[in-house]
Coordinates of C-alpha atoms and ligand atoms in Angstrom, one line a residue:
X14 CA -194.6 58.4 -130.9
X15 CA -197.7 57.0 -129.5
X16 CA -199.8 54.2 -131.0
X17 CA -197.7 51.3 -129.1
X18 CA -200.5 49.1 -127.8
X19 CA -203.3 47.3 -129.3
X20 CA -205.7 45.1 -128.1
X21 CA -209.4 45.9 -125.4
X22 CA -209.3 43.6 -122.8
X23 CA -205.7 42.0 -123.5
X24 CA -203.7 45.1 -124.2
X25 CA -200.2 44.7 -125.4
X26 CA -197.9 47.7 -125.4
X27 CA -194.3 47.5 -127.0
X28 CA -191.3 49.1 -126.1
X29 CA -187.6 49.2 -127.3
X30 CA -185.6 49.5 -130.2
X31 CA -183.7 47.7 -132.5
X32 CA -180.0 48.7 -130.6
X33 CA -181.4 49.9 -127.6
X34 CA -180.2 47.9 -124.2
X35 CA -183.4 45.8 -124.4
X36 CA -186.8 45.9 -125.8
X37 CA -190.1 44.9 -124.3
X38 CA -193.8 44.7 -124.0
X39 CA -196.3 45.3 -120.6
X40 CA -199.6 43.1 -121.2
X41 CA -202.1 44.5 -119.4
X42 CA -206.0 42.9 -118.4
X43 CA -203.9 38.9 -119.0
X44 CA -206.6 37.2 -117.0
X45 CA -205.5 36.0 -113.1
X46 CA -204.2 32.8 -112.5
X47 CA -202.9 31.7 -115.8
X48 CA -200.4 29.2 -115.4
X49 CA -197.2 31.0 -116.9
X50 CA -193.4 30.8 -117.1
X51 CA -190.9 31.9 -118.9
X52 CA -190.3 28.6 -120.2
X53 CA -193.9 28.5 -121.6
X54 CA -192.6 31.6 -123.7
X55 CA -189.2 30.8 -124.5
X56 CA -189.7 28.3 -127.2
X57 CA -191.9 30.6 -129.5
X58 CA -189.4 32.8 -129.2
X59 CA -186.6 30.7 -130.0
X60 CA -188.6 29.6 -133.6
X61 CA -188.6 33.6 -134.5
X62 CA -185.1 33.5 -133.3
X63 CA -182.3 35.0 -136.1
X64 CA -179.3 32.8 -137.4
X65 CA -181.2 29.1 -137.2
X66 CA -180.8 28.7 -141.2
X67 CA -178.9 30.1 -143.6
X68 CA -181.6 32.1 -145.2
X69 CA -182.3 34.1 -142.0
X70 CA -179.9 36.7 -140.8
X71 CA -177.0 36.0 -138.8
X72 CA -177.6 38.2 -136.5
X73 CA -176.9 35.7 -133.3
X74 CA -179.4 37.2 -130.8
X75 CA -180.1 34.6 -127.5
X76 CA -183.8 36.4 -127.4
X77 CA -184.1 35.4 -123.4
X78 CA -186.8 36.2 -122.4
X79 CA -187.5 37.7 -118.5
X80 CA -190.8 38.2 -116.9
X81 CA -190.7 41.2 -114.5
X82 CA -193.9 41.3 -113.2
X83 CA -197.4 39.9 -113.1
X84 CA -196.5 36.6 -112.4
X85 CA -196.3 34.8 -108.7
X86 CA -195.5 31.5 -108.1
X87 CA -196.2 30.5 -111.3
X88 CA -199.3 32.2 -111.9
X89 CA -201.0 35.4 -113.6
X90 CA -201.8 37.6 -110.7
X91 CA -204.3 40.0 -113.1
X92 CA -201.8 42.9 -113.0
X93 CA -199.2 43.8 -115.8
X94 CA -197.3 41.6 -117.2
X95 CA -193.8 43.1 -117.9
X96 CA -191.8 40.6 -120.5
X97 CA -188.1 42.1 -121.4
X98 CA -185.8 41.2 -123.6
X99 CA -181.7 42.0 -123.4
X100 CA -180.1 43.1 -126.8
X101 CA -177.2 41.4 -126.9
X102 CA -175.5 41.8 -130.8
X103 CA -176.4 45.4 -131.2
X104 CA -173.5 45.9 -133.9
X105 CA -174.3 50.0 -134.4
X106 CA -171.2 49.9 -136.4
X107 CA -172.7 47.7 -139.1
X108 CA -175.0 50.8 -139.8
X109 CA -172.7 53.6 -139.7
X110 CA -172.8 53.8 -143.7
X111 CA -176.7 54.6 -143.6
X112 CA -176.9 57.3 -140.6
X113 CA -177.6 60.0 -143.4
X114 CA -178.7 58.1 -145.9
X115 CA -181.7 56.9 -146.1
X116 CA -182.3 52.7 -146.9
X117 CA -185.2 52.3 -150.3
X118 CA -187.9 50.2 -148.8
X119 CA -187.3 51.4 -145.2
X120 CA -189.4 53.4 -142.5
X121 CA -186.1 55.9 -142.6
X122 CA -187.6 58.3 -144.4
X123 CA -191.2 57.9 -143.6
X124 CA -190.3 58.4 -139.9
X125 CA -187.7 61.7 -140.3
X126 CA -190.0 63.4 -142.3
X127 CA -192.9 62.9 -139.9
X128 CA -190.6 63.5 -136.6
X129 CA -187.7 64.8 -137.7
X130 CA -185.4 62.7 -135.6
X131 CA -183.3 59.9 -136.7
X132 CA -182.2 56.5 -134.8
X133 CA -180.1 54.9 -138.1
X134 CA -179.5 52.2 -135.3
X135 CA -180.5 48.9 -137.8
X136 CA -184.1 51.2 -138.4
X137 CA -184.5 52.1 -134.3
X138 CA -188.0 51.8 -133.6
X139 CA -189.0 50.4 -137.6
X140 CA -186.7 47.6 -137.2
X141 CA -188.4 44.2 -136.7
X142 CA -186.8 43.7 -133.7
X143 CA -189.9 44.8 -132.0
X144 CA -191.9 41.9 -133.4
X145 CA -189.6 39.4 -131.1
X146 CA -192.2 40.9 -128.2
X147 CA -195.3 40.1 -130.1
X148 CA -193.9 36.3 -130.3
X149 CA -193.7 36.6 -126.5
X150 CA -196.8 38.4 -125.9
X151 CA -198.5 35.9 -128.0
X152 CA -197.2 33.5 -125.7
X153 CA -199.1 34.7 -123.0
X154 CA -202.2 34.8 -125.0
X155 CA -202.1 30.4 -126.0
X156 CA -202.0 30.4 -122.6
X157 CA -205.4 32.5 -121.9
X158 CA -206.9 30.6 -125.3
X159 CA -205.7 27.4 -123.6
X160 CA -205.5 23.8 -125.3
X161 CA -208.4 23.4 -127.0
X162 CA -207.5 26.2 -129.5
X163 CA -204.9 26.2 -131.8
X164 CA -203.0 28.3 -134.0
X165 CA -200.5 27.4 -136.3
X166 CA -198.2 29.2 -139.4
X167 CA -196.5 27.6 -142.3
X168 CA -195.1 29.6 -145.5
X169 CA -197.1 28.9 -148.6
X170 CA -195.4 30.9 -151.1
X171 CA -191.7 32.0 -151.8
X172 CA -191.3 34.2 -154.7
X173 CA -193.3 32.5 -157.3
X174 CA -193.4 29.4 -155.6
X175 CA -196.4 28.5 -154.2
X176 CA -197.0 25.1 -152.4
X177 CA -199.2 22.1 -153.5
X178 CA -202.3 22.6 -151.1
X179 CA -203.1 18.6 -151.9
X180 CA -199.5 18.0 -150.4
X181 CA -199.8 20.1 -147.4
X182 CA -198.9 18.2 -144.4
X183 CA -199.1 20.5 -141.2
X184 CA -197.2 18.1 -139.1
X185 CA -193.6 19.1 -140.9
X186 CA -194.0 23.0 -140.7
X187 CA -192.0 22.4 -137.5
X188 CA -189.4 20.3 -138.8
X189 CA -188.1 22.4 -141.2
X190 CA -186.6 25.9 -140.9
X191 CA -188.5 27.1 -143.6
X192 CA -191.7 26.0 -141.7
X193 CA -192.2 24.7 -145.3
X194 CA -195.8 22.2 -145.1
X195 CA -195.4 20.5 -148.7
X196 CA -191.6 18.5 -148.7
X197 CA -191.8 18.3 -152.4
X198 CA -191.6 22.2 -152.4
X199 CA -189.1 22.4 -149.5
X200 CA -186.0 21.5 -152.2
X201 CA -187.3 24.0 -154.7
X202 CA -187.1 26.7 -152.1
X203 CA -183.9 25.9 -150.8
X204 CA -182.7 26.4 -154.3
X205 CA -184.6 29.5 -155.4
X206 CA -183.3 31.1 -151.6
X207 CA -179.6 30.1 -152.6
X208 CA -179.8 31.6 -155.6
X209 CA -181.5 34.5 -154.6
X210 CA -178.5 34.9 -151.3
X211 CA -175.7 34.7 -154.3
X212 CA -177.2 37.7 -155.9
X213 CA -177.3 39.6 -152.9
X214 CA -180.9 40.0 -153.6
X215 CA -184.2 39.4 -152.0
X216 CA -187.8 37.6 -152.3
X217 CA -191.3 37.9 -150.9
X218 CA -193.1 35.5 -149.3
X219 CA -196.9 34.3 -148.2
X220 CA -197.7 33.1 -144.8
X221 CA -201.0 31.2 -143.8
X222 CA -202.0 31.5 -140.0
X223 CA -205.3 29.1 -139.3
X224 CA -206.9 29.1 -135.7
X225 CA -208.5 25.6 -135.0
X226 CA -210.9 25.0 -131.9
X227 CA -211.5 28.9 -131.6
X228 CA -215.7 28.7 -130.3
X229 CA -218.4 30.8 -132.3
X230 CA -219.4 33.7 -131.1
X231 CA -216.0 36.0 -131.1
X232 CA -215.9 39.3 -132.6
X233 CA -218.5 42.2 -132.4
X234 CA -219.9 44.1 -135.3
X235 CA -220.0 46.7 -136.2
X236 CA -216.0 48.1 -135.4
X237 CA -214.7 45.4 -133.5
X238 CA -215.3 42.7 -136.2
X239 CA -212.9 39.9 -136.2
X240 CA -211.7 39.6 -139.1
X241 CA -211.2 43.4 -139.1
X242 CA -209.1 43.4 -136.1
X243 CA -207.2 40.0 -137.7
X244 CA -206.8 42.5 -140.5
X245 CA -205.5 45.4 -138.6
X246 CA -203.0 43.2 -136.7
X247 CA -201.5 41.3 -139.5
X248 CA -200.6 44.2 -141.7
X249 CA -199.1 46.0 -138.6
X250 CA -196.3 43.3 -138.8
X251 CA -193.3 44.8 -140.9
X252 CA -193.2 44.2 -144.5
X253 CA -196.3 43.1 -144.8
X254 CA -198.6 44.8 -147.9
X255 CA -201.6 41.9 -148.1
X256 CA -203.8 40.4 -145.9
X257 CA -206.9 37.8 -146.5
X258 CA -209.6 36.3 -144.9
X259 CA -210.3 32.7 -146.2
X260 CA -210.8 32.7 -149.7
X261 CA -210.0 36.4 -149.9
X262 CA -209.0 38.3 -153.0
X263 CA -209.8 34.3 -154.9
X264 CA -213.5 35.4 -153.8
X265 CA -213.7 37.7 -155.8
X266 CA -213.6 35.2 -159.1
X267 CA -216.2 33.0 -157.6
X268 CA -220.3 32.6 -158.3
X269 CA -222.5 32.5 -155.2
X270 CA -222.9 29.2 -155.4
X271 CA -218.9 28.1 -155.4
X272 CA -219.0 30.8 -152.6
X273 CA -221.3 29.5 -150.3
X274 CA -220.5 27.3 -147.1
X275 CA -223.4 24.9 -147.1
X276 CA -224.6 24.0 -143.8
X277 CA -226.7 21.4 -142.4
X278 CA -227.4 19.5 -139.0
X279 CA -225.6 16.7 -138.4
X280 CA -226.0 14.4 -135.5
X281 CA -227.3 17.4 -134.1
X282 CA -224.4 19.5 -134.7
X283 CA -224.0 22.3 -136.9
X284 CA -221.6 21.4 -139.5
X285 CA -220.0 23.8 -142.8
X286 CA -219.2 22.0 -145.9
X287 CA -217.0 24.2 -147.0
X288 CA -214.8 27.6 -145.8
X289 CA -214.6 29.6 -148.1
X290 CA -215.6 32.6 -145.3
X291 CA -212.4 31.7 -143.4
X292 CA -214.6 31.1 -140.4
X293 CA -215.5 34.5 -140.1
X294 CA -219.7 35.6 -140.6
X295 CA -220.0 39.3 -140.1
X296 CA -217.4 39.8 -138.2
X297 CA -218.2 37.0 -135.8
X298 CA -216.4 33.1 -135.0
X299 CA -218.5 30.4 -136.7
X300 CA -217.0 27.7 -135.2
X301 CA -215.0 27.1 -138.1
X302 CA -211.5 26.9 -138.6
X303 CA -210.0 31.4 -138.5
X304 CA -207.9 31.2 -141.8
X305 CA -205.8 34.3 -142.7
X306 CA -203.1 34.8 -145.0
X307 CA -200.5 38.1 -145.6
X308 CA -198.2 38.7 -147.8
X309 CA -194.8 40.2 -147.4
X310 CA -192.2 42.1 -149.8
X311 CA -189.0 41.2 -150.5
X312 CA -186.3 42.1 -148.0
X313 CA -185.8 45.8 -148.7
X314 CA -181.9 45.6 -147.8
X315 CA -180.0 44.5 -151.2
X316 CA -177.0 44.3 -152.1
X317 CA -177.9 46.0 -155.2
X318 CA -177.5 49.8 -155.2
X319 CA -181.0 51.5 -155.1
X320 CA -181.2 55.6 -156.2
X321 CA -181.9 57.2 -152.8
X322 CA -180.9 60.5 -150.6
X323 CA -179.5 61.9 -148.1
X324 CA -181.0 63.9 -145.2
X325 CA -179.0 66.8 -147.4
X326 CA -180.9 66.2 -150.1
X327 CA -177.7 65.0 -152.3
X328 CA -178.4 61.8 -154.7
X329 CA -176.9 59.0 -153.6
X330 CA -177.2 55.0 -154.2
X331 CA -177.7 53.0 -151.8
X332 CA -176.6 49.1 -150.9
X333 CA -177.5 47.6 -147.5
X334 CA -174.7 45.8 -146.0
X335 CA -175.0 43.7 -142.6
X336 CA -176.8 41.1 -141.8
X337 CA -179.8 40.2 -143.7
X338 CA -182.3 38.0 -144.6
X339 CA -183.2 37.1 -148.4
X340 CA -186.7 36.5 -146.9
X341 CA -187.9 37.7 -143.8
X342 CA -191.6 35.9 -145.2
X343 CA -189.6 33.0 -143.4
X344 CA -189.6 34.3 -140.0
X345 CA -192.4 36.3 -140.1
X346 CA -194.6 32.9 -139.6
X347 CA -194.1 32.9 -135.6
X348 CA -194.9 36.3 -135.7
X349 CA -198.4 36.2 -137.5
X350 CA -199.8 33.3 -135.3
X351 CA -198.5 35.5 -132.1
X352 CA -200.6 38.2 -133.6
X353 CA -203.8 35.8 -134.6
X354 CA -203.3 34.4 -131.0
X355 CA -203.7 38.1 -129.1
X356 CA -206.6 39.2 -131.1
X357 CA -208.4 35.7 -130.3
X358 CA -207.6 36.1 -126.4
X359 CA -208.5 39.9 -126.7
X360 CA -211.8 39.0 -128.5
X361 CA -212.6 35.8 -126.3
X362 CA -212.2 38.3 -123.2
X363 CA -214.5 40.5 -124.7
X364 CA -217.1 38.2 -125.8
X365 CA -217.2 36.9 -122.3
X366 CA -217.5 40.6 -120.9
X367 CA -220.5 41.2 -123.0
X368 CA -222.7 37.7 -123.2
X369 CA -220.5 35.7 -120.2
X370 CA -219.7 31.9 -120.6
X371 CA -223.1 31.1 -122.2
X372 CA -223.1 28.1 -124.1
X373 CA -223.8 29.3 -127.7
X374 CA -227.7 29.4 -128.4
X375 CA -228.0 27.5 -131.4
X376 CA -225.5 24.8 -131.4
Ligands
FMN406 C1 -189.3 39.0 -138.8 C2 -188.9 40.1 -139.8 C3 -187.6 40.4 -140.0 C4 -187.2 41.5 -140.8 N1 -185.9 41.7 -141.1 C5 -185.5 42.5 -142.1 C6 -184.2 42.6 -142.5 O1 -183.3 41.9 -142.1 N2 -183.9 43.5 -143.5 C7 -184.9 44.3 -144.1 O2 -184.6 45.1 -145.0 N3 -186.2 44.3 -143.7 C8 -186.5 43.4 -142.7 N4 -187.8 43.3 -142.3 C9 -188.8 44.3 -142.9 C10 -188.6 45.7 -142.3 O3 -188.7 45.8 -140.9 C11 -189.7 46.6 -143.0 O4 -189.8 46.4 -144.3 C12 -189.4 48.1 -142.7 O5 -189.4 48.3 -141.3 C13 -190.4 49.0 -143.4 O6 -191.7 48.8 -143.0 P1 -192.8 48.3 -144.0 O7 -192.2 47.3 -145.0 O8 -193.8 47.6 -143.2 O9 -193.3 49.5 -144.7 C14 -188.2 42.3 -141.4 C15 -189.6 42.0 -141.2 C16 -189.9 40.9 -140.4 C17 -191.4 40.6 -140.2

């Protein structure tokens, strides 16, 4: 199974499964003498973490993270970056039920028919375990996109539920565990994700990820366009089946003219009235806020039993027991801005490699 990194100049490869002893990622071409820790990685981590509500799984993993290498007295040294993470609640027994069976919804049968070789161990390699490194290796990358840019997730839709753009504060994303950004929604979810928990059964979710401060001048047409690499890296995240680009599929019911992001010079500065482009221009920064959402399906284990089969071929139903979560749209949110934030160092390393730290020509 190859296809494990992604990334130019800021590769990130992932390793590990879901019930292996550990998983973990090697970042390779992190610039040198990067200020890094593990405590600057530990807190993203710990907002991905499982079992911090009761509408994530219980699974109680600590999710420590360890650098291995690459670091020296608290500084990149320009050589791999090894990050590793212990599992430490690999319950194998929980999935005994489903080792010839395979889960509706799952990689399970996608990935015996292609390799013929099964780890039932919570979905082995499938399993979103795995995303726990992009959250650290996303880490890393704030660190090479520094202060003055910043990326930020919130959840925007449950189910049906959709929040109140007017009422969007950004400021309470973090103070709920829902990273919920509109309070008068927040009780309405609660409810609907109770309810949804009782039956056993499972909703989808939409996540917004917005990069603030990120310069012009990042991405390269024609194949290593921005938003096509945003693109790329969103939908790799599990369970995800939609990703836009600022107004996205909504574009497509605009005129022109509703369309357009007026510009004009202000105090000698460029400035957009509008972003409708989600700061993207052929593939290329404007300057503008990076706004991407994705959408992701509901939880694929329900308590429900779903027709399935066996690697027999015998007809069976299937019901997921363990531990689940009725959304995983809800934690999915540190794991698309780790994801926006390793294409934008990746693409600001590259942009440097091609035209170097010139000031942008126009503006
Ligand atoms: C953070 C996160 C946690 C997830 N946890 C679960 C889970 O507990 N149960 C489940 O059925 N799917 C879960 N998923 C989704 C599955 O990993 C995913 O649906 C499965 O691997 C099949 O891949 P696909 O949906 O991308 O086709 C999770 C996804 C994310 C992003």
């Amino acid at each position: 199974m190859s296809y494990n990194t992604f990334g130019h100049l800021f590769r990130v490869t992932t390793w590990g499964e879901s019930h292996g002893p550990a998983i973990g990622c090697v970042i390779d071409g992190c610039p040198p003498r990067v200020a890094l820790e593990e405590a600057d990685i530990q807190p993203w981590l710990d907002r991905r973490r499982p079992g911090q509500s009761k509408f994530t799984t219980q699974r109680q993993e600590a999710d420590r993270v360890e650098i291995l290498s690459g670091v020296f007295e608290g500084h990149t040294t320009g050589t791999p970056i090894s990050l590793v993470i212990r599992n430490t609640d690999q319950r194998s027994r929980d999935y005994g039920d489903i080792a010839t069976r395979y889960r509706p919804g799952h990689a399970d049968v996608a990935y015996d028919m292609k390799y013929g070789i099964r780890d039932y161990r919570g979905g082995g390699r499938s399993s979103a375990r795995e995303t726990a490194m992009r959250v650290a290796a996303g880490a890393v990358a704030r660190k090479v996109l520094g202060d003055r840019i910043s990326i930020r997730g919130a959840l925007v839709q449950v189910g049906p539920h959709a929040v109140d753009r007017a009422r969007m504060d950004w400021e309470m994303v973090n103070a709920n565990p829902l990273f919920c950004p509109d309070m008068a929604m927040l009780p309405v979810w609660e409810d609907y994700l109770a309810d949804v928990r009782k039956k056993g059964s499972s909703t989808g979710a939409v996540i917004e990820v917005v990069a603030e401060g990120v310069p012009p001048g990042l991405g390269a047409p024609i194949y290593g366009k921005l938003d096509s690499d945003l693109a790329m890296a969103l939908m790799s995240i599990n369970a995800v089946k939609g990703v836009e680009i600022g107004d996205g599929f909504a574009s497509a019911c605009l005129t022109g003219e509703e369309n357009a992001d007026p510009m004009r010079m202000e105090n000698g500065m460029l400035q957009f009235a509008s972003n409708h482009a989600g700061g993207v221009l052929g593939g290329i920064s404007t300057g503008q806020p990076i706004v991407a959402r994705f959408a992701v399906k509901p939880t694929s284990s329900i308590l429900t039993p779903v027709p399935s089969v066996t690697r027999d071929g015998e007809n069976v139903d299937v019901m997921t027991k363990g531990r689940h979560d009725p959304c995983v749209g809800i934690r999915a949110v540190p794991v698309g801005e780790a994801m926006m934030a390793c294409v934008l160092a990746d693409h600001l390393l590259r942009h440097r490699g091609q035209v170097g730290n010139q000031e942008p020509v126009v503006l």
